PDB file of C-alpha atoms in Angstrom:
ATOM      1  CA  UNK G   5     -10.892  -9.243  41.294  1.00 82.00           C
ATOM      2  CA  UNK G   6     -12.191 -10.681  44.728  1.00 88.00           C
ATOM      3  CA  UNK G   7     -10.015 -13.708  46.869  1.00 91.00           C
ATOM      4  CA  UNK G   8     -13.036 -13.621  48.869  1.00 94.00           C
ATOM      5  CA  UNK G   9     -15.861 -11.212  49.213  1.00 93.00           C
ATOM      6  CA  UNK G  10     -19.239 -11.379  51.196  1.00 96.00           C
ATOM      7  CA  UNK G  11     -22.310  -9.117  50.946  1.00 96.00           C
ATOM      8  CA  UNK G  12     -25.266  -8.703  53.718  1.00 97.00           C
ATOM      9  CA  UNK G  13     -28.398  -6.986  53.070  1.00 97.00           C
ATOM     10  CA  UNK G  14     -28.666  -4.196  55.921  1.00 97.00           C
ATOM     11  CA  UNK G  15     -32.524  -3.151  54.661  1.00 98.00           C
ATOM     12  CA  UNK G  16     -35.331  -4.355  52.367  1.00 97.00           C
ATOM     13  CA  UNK G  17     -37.814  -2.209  50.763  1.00 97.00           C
ATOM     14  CA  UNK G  18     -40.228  -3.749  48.855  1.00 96.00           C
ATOM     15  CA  UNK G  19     -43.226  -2.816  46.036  1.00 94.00           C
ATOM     16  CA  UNK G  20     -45.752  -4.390  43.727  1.00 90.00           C
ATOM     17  CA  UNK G  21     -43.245  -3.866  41.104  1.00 95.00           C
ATOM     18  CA  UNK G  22     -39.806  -2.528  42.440  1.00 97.00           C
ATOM     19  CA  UNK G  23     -37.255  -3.815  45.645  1.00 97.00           C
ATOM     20  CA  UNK G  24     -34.569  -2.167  46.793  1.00 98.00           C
ATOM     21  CA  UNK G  25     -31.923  -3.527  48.787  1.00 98.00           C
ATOM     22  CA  UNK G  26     -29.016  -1.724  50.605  1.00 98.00           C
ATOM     23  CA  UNK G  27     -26.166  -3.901  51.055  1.00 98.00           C
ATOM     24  CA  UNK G  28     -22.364  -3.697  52.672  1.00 97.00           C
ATOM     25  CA  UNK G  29     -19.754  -6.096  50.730  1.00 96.00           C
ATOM     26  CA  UNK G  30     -16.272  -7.050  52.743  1.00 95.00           C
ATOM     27  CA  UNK G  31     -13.853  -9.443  51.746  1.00 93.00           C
ATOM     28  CA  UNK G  32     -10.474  -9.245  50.225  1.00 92.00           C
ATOM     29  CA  UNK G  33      -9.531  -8.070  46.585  1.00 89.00           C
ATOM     30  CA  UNK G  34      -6.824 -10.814  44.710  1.00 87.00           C
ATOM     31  CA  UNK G  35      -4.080  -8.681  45.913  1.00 86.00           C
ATOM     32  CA  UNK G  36      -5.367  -9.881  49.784  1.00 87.00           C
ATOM     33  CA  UNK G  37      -6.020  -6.044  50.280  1.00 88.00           C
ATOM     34  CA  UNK G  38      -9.098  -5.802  52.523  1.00 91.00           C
ATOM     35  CA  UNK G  39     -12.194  -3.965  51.516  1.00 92.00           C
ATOM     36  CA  UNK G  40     -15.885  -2.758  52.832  1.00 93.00           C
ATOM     37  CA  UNK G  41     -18.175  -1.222  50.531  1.00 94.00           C
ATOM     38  CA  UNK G  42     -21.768   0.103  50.595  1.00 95.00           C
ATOM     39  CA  UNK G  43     -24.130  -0.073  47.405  1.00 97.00           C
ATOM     40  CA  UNK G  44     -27.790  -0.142  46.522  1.00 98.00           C
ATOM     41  CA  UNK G  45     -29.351  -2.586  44.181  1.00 98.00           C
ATOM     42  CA  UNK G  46     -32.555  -1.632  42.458  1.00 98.00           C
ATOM     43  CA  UNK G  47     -35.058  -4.303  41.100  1.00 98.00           C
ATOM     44  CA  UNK G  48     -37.886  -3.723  38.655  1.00 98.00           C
ATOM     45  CA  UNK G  49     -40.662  -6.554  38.039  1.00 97.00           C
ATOM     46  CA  UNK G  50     -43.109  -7.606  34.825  1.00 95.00           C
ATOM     47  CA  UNK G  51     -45.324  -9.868  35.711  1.00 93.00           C
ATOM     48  CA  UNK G  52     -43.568 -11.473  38.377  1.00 89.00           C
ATOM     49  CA  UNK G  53     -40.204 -11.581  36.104  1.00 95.00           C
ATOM     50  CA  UNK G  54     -37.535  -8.793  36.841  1.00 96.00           C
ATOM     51  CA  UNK G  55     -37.812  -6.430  34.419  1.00 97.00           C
ATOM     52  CA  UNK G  56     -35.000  -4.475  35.240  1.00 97.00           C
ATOM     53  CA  UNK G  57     -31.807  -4.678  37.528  1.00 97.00           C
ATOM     54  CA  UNK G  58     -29.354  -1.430  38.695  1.00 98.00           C
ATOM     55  CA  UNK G  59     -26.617  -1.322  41.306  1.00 97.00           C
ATOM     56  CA  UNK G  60     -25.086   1.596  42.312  1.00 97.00           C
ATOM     57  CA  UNK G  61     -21.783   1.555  44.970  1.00 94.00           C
ATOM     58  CA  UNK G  62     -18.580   3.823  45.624  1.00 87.00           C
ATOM     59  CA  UNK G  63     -16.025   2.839  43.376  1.00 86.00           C
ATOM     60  CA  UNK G  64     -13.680   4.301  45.246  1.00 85.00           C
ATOM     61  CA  UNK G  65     -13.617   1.611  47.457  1.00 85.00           C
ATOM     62  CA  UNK G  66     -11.628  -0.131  44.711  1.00 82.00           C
ATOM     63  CA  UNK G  67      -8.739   2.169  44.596  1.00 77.00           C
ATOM     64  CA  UNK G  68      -5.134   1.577  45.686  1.00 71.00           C
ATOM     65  CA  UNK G  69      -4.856   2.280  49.357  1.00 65.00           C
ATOM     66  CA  UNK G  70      -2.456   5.533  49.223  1.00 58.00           C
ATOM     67  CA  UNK G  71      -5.219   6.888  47.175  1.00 58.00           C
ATOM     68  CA  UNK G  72      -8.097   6.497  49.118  1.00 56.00           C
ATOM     69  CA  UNK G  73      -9.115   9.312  51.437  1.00 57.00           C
ATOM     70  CA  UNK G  74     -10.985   8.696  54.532  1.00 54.00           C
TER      71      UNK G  74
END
């Protein structure tokens, strides 16, 4: 899906059993289109292990450019 892509973490929140991390992605999709997108990842630990892992981002971001509204 990606030529290239790169995602930095923009903040860090951080538990005794749970992180969450907001991040912005930019790159290019195969088609050398460019795209920026915002998500949220969501880490749950056990005993040091992680327990659980979510991410939620606009999909959106992913659709042809004539249908993407601003």
């Amino acid at each position: 899906m990606f030529d290239r892509i790169h995602s930095e973490f923009t903040h860090v929140v951080e538990g005794n059993d749970s992180s969450v991390l907001e991040w912005v992605s930019r790159g290019a999709l195969s088609t050398s289109e460019e795209i920026t997108y915002r998500g949220v990842s969501i880490l749950e630990f056990n005993h040091g292990k992680v327990q659980r892992f979510r991410t939620y981002y606009d999909s959106a971001a992913f659709l042809p450019q004539g249908a993407k509204h601003g």
